[in-house]
Structures are given as structure tokens and as C-alpha cells.
Short mmCIF file of C-alpha atoms in Angstrom, two decimals:
data_model
loop_
_atom_site.label_atom_id
_atom_site.label_comp_id
_atom_site.label_asym_id
_atom_site.label_seq_id
_atom_site.Cartn_x
_atom_site.Cartn_y
_atom_site.Cartn_z
CA MET A 73 -0.02 -0.07 -0.10
CA VAL A 74 2.87 2.50 0.86
CA ILE A 75 6.49 2.38 -0.03
CA PRO A 76 8.98 3.83 3.09
CA VAL A 77 11.96 5.59 1.41
CA HIS A 78 13.46 7.54 4.06
CA ASP A 79 13.24 8.42 7.62
CA VAL A 80 14.57 11.57 9.37
CA ASN A 81 16.05 10.18 12.46
CA PRO A 82 19.78 10.24 12.41
CA VAL A 83 21.83 7.76 14.28
CA ARG A 84 24.93 8.02 16.30
CA ARG A 85 26.70 4.75 15.36
CA THR A 86 27.00 2.79 12.02
CA PRO A 87 24.23 -0.02 12.00
CA TRP A 88 26.87 -2.97 11.27
CA VAL A 89 24.39 -5.55 12.46
CA THR A 90 21.72 -4.20 10.18
CA TYR A 91 24.17 -4.01 7.28
CA ALA A 92 25.34 -7.57 7.95
CA LEU A 93 21.73 -8.93 7.99
CA ILE A 94 20.94 -7.55 4.72
CA ALA A 95 24.22 -8.79 3.11
CA ALA A 96 23.58 -12.36 4.51
CA ASN A 97 20.16 -12.53 3.26
CA PHE A 98 21.24 -11.22 -0.37
CA VAL A 99 24.05 -13.68 -0.43
CA VAL A 100 21.78 -16.76 0.98
CA PHE A 101 19.10 -15.65 -1.73
CA LEU A 102 21.66 -15.78 -4.68
CA PHE A 103 22.73 -19.25 -3.48
CA THR A 104 19.00 -20.79 -3.29
CA PRO A 105 18.53 -22.97 -5.88
CA GLY A 106 16.31 -21.80 -8.59
CA LEU A 107 15.45 -18.55 -7.52
CA ALA A 108 18.17 -15.93 -7.63
CA GLY A 109 18.77 -16.72 -11.73
CA SER A 110 14.88 -15.96 -12.34
CA VAL A 111 13.84 -12.47 -12.27
CA VAL A 112 10.33 -13.21 -13.77
CA GLY A 113 9.75 -16.14 -11.63
CA ASP A 114 9.80 -18.62 -14.09
CA SER A 115 11.47 -21.76 -13.23
CA THR A 116 12.24 -25.35 -15.19
CA LEU A 117 11.14 -28.60 -13.53
CA ALA A 118 14.74 -29.28 -12.73
CA GLN A 119 14.89 -25.93 -10.75
CA THR A 120 11.70 -26.29 -9.17
CA CYS A 121 12.69 -29.84 -7.79
CA HIS A 122 16.15 -28.42 -6.61
CA LEU A 123 14.25 -25.73 -5.04
CA GLN A 124 11.79 -28.06 -3.20
CA ALA A 125 14.37 -30.08 -1.80
CA PHE A 126 16.31 -26.94 -0.66
CA LEU A 127 13.26 -25.71 1.29
CA ASP A 128 12.26 -28.89 2.74
CA HIS A 129 15.71 -28.91 4.31
CA TYR A 130 16.09 -25.33 5.40
CA ALA A 131 12.70 -23.83 5.70
CA ALA A 132 10.42 -23.96 9.01
CA VAL A 133 7.36 -26.19 8.49
CA PRO A 134 4.64 -25.62 11.21
CA ARG A 135 3.87 -29.20 11.72
CA GLU A 136 7.52 -30.31 12.37
CA LEU A 137 7.91 -27.30 14.76
CA ILE A 138 4.85 -28.34 16.83
CA HIS A 139 4.09 -32.01 16.52
CA HIS A 140 7.82 -33.00 15.59
CA GLN A 141 6.46 -35.00 12.71
CA MET A 142 8.95 -35.22 10.10
CA PRO A 143 8.05 -36.32 6.53
CA ARG A 144 8.92 -40.04 5.46
CA LEU A 145 9.25 -38.87 1.88
CA VAL A 146 11.11 -35.56 0.72
CA PRO A 147 12.21 -34.37 -2.59
CA THR A 148 15.46 -35.02 -3.60
CA GLY A 149 16.35 -32.48 -6.13
CA ASP A 150 16.06 -34.84 -8.98
CA VAL A 151 13.53 -34.94 -11.69
CA GLY A 152 12.09 -38.11 -12.86
CA VAL A 153 9.34 -39.80 -15.02
CA GLY A 154 6.38 -41.60 -13.67
CA ALA A 155 2.87 -42.68 -14.80
CA HIS A 156 1.59 -38.98 -14.65
CA GLY A 157 4.86 -37.73 -16.40
CA ALA A 158 7.56 -35.84 -15.12
CA GLY A 159 7.88 -34.99 -11.57
CA CYS A 160 10.49 -34.59 -8.48
CA VAL A 161 11.75 -37.97 -7.14
CA VAL A 162 10.85 -38.13 -3.31
CA ALA A 163 12.84 -40.61 -1.42
CA PRO A 164 13.34 -40.69 2.54
CA PRO A 165 15.27 -37.71 3.79
CA GLY A 166 18.86 -38.30 3.72
CA TYR A 167 19.47 -35.86 6.74
CA ASP A 168 18.76 -35.03 9.95
CA LYS A 169 16.72 -31.75 10.38
CA SER A 170 16.06 -29.94 13.81
CA PRO A 171 12.74 -27.89 13.54
CA ALA A 172 13.90 -25.46 16.07
CA LEU A 173 17.25 -25.01 14.18
CA SER A 174 15.10 -24.50 10.88
CA VAL A 175 13.55 -21.13 12.13
CA LEU A 176 16.85 -19.49 12.27
CA THR A 177 17.75 -20.46 8.80
CA ALA A 178 14.11 -19.78 7.22
CA MET A 179 14.88 -16.06 8.60
CA PHE A 180 17.29 -15.76 5.81
CA LEU A 181 15.24 -17.59 2.84
CA HIS A 182 13.08 -15.78 0.58
CA GLY A 183 10.90 -16.78 -2.23
CA SER A 184 11.49 -14.16 -4.89
CA TRP A 185 13.50 -10.73 -5.73
CA LEU A 186 10.17 -8.83 -4.86
CA HIS A 187 9.87 -10.65 -1.83
CA LEU A 188 13.60 -10.12 -0.72
CA LEU A 189 13.91 -6.34 -1.92
CA GLY A 190 10.60 -5.60 0.06
CA ASN A 191 12.09 -6.82 3.45
CA MET A 192 15.40 -5.29 2.99
CA LEU A 193 14.12 -2.14 2.19
CA PHE A 194 12.43 -2.04 5.37
CA LEU A 195 15.08 -3.36 7.69
CA LEU A 196 17.31 -0.61 6.02
CA ILE A 197 15.24 2.05 6.79
CA PHE A 198 13.99 1.23 10.34
CA GLY A 199 16.62 -1.21 11.67
CA ASN A 200 19.48 1.26 11.74
CA ASN A 201 17.65 3.55 14.64
CA VAL A 202 16.60 0.09 16.58
CA GLU A 203 20.24 -0.84 16.56
CA ASP A 204 21.41 2.47 17.40
CA ARG A 205 19.19 2.53 20.51
CA MET A 206 19.93 -1.02 21.41
CA GLY A 207 23.41 -1.50 20.69
CA HIS A 208 24.48 -3.96 18.16
CA ILE A 209 24.96 -7.11 20.42
CA ARG A 210 21.44 -6.58 21.94
CA TYR A 211 19.80 -5.53 18.70
CA ALA A 212 21.24 -9.02 17.16
CA LEU A 213 19.51 -10.96 19.85
CA PHE A 214 16.33 -8.99 19.84
CA TYR A 215 16.03 -9.66 15.89
CA VAL A 216 16.77 -13.34 16.29
CA VAL A 217 14.27 -13.51 19.26
CA CYS A 218 11.65 -11.77 17.13
CA GLY A 219 12.09 -14.31 14.20
CA TYR A 220 11.42 -17.07 16.36
CA ALA A 221 8.44 -15.71 18.23
CA ALA A 222 7.02 -14.86 15.03
CA GLY A 223 7.89 -18.48 13.66
CA TYR A 224 6.69 -20.45 16.43
CA GLY A 225 3.56 -17.94 16.71
CA PHE A 226 2.54 -18.61 13.24
CA ALA A 227 3.21 -22.33 13.66
CA LEU A 228 0.61 -22.57 16.75
CA LEU A 229 -1.69 -20.83 14.49
CA ASN A 230 -1.31 -23.37 11.76
CA ALA A 231 -0.15 -26.50 13.51
CA ASP A 232 -1.26 -28.89 11.06
CA SER A 233 0.40 -27.16 8.31
CA ALA A 234 3.00 -28.67 5.76
CA ASP A 235 3.54 -25.52 3.80
CA PRO A 236 7.21 -24.07 4.31
CA LEU A 237 7.48 -20.70 6.06
CA ILE A 238 10.52 -18.82 4.99
CA GLY A 239 11.47 -15.17 4.90
CA ALA A 240 13.00 -12.52 7.31
CA SER A 241 9.34 -10.92 7.69
CA GLY A 242 8.58 -11.96 10.92
CA ALA A 243 12.10 -10.63 12.58
CA ILE A 244 11.39 -7.47 10.64
CA ALA A 245 8.09 -6.95 11.69
CA GLY A 246 9.94 -6.95 15.34
CA VAL A 247 11.77 -3.98 14.42
CA LEU A 248 9.12 -2.22 13.19
CA GLY A 249 7.24 -2.50 16.39
CA ALA A 250 10.40 -1.45 18.22
CA TYR A 251 10.47 1.61 16.34
CA LEU A 252 6.70 2.40 16.77
CA VAL A 253 7.48 2.01 20.54
CA LEU A 254 10.97 3.86 20.89
CA TYR A 255 10.22 6.40 17.67
CA PRO A 256 6.64 7.31 17.28
CA LYS A 257 6.92 10.72 16.16
CA ALA A 258 9.94 10.28 13.56
CA ARG A 259 9.15 11.51 10.07
CA VAL A 260 9.05 8.73 7.68
CA TRP A 261 9.13 9.50 3.86
CA ILE A 262 6.55 7.35 1.87
CA LEU A 263 5.60 6.72 -1.67
CA VAL A 264 1.69 6.37 -1.99
CA PRO A 265 0.40 4.79 -5.35
CA PHE A 266 -1.93 7.55 -6.52
CA LEU A 267 -1.41 8.03 -10.38
CA LEU A 268 2.15 7.57 -10.15
CA PHE A 269 3.51 7.74 -6.50
CA LEU A 270 2.60 10.26 -4.44
CA PRO A 271 5.48 11.57 -1.89
CA LEU A 272 4.32 12.39 1.73
CA ARG A 273 6.05 12.93 5.21
CA LEU A 274 4.06 11.26 7.99
CA PRO A 275 4.84 10.22 11.52
CA ALA A 276 5.93 6.87 12.12
CA TRP A 277 3.02 5.83 14.27
CA ILE A 278 0.73 6.57 11.43
CA VAL A 279 2.67 4.65 8.98
CA LEU A 280 3.83 1.65 10.91
CA GLY A 281 0.44 1.66 12.57
CA PHE A 282 -1.31 1.49 9.32
CA TRP A 283 0.88 -1.48 8.21
CA PHE A 284 0.14 -3.33 11.52
CA VAL A 285 -3.40 -2.88 10.82
CA LEU A 286 -3.32 -4.54 7.64
CA GLN A 287 -1.49 -7.15 8.63
CA ALA A 288 -4.00 -8.02 11.22
CA VAL A 289 -6.62 -7.60 8.67
CA TYR A 290 -5.22 -9.95 6.13
CA SER A 291 -4.01 -12.43 8.73
CA SER A 292 -7.95 -12.83 9.62
CA GLY A 293 -8.34 -13.56 5.62
CA GLU A 294 -9.91 -10.20 4.74
CA GLY A 295 -8.78 -8.80 1.60
CA VAL A 296 -6.97 -11.48 0.50
CA SER A 297 -7.80 -14.65 -1.36
CA ALA A 298 -7.43 -17.59 1.25
CA ALA A 299 -5.01 -15.23 3.10
CA GLY A 300 -2.88 -15.76 -0.11
CA THR A 301 0.84 -17.33 0.43
CA VAL A 302 2.10 -14.59 2.93
CA ALA A 303 2.29 -15.46 6.78
CA TYR A 304 0.70 -12.33 7.89
CA ALA A 305 0.18 -13.89 11.42
CA ALA A 306 3.58 -14.09 11.53
CA HIS A 307 3.89 -10.48 10.97
CA VAL A 308 1.38 -9.94 13.73
CA VAL A 309 3.02 -11.64 16.17
CA GLY A 310 6.72 -10.44 15.17
CA PHE A 311 5.32 -6.77 15.42
CA LEU A 312 3.80 -7.18 19.11
CA ALA A 313 6.95 -8.97 20.42
CA GLY A 314 9.20 -6.27 19.23
CA MET A 315 6.97 -3.75 21.04
CA LEU A 316 7.20 -5.63 24.21
CA LEU A 317 10.71 -6.01 24.23
CA ALA A 318 11.51 -2.49 23.29
CA TRP A 319 8.94 -0.75 25.79
CA PRO A 320 11.38 -0.83 28.78
CA LEU A 321 13.78 1.29 26.59
CA LYS A 322 11.32 3.87 25.65
CA ALA A 323 11.73 6.09 28.71
CA GLY A 324 15.23 6.59 28.01
CA THR A 325 15.06 7.31 24.22
CA PRO A 326 15.84 10.82 22.99
CA PRO A 327 12.94 12.00 20.75
CA PRO A 328 13.80 12.50 17.19
CA PRO A 329 12.91 15.58 15.27
CA GLU A 330 9.19 15.84 15.19
CA PRO A 331 6.98 16.35 12.13
CA ARG A 332 5.63 19.63 11.21
CA GLY A 333 2.41 18.52 9.55
CA LEU A 334 1.73 16.77 6.27
CA LEU A 335 3.63 17.54 3.10
CA PHE A 336 2.65 16.65 -0.38
CA GLY A 337 3.69 17.64 -4.13
CA ARG A 338 6.67 19.31 -4.49
CA ASN A 339 7.23 20.25 -0.81
CA ALA A 340 7.25 16.52 0.10
CA ARG A 341 10.55 15.91 -1.83
CA PRO A 342 12.85 14.42 0.85
CA ARG A 343 15.99 16.08 0.94
CA HIS A 344 18.23 13.19 2.21
CA THR A 345 18.56 10.04 0.38
CA TRP A 346 20.10 6.91 1.19
#
């Protein structure tokens, strides 16, 4: 609905952890079989089979997290021909998978370039200030805890699902929740799709509050067909976890420059770029 492009909220230290997380997500994506080489999303059967085998190994699966029910047969990554034509070969898994560890590995997996770039944009804009306030080590732990809360929260709500859960969205939602608690009045430049793109400068509580409401509505199945393929409930859980974890830091957080109303048109062009 809206695209954040910049926040007017200076930091005191270089956000090395945020940069490292972004770099790690890009590196993992580039080495994910069947994804990085396809810009438009088209893939061959061989690429699809490799991707399915990779996700079954490293993605988080709600049924595995809650019931510890590991599949008897998984894709091997090979293509075979059966009675119904060509397809992916399945066999007993040749590896031991840790469901708990899969939540961590799933945080660095993405399903497309759009999925990756959207997540990293939000992390870049909002993560630097949260890291600046928490410090590098505490921020890194915070990010992982929010990711685990989102992963297990989604799994509890979908305990019998065998669909793989991937993406950094849950952990990044925690970052957004923390930003809302710590810097509700920070000015955020956004692009709103209206004819082309309309630039606006709004307080963070409006931008992030609106984002959270959308995730909550979508998680209930409203506004999307069968809730789509996005784990909106994970976003909601991660966001709430981030708010709770950041709340003790709210009292000692210096306020950012306050917004001076809403701007649009030529006056809404940001003076600073990333």
C-alpha cells in the first residue's frame, strides 16, 4: 500500500548488524537453487525440484515445529518420469533436520527478488535506529528472538500445516514494532500509489500503525484470497513481540525531530537520500 523511502531520524553509530543482516540475506538468496537466476519467476522443472528439496531441508514447517512430525518422503532435487509424466523424485530424507534450528535458517530464505527487496528496504530504513538505541549485540539477539516468536506464533496458529515458512518478515516486523515504541513521532517519507507515486512525510506511528492494521486484517483472511501465500499472522506476532521487548527502553530514548504537519507534492520531496 505504501513504500517507505527514508526516515528523518539520525543515528549515532554505524548500524553494522543491520548491514550484515542485509548482506547475509542477499548472499543466501543468490545461492538458493532455482531463485536468483530467475527475475520474472519462471523456472524449469529441474529448478523447481531443487528448490523444493532445499526448502524441505532448511525452511520452517509448522507441523514439524509443533508436532515434531518429520516427513517420511521428501524431494531429492532430482527429476523423474512416472505414470503421470515428469515430476520431482521423492525419497526418505538423507539428513537429520532440527525443527528449532530451521526457524533460524528460514529467516534468511526468500521466495523471490520482490520478497527479498521489500524486506530489506524496511530493515534498512527502520533497523538502523533500533540498533542504535539497543546496541549491536542486544539488537542482534532482539532480531533473532522476534524471528523465533513470529515463526512459532505462526506455527501455533497453523499447527497442521506442512507448507514451508520462509522469510525475514517476522523478525523485521519485530524491528517495526520496536521503532513504533521508541520513535512514534519520527518523520518517515513514503510513496503512496496514486496515479504514479505521491510522496508524503508522515509520523512513524501513522505509517507503522497502518502497516500493522493491514497485517492484522489480512491475517484474518479479509481482503486477500485464502490469506494468500504470505504469513501475515507471523508479521502480527513479530510486531507485538518487538513492541514488548522495546518497551523498557522507551523512557530513556531521546525524541527525534518532530514532524511539522503533512506535506505533499513538490514540498514533500526528501532532502536526504540513502
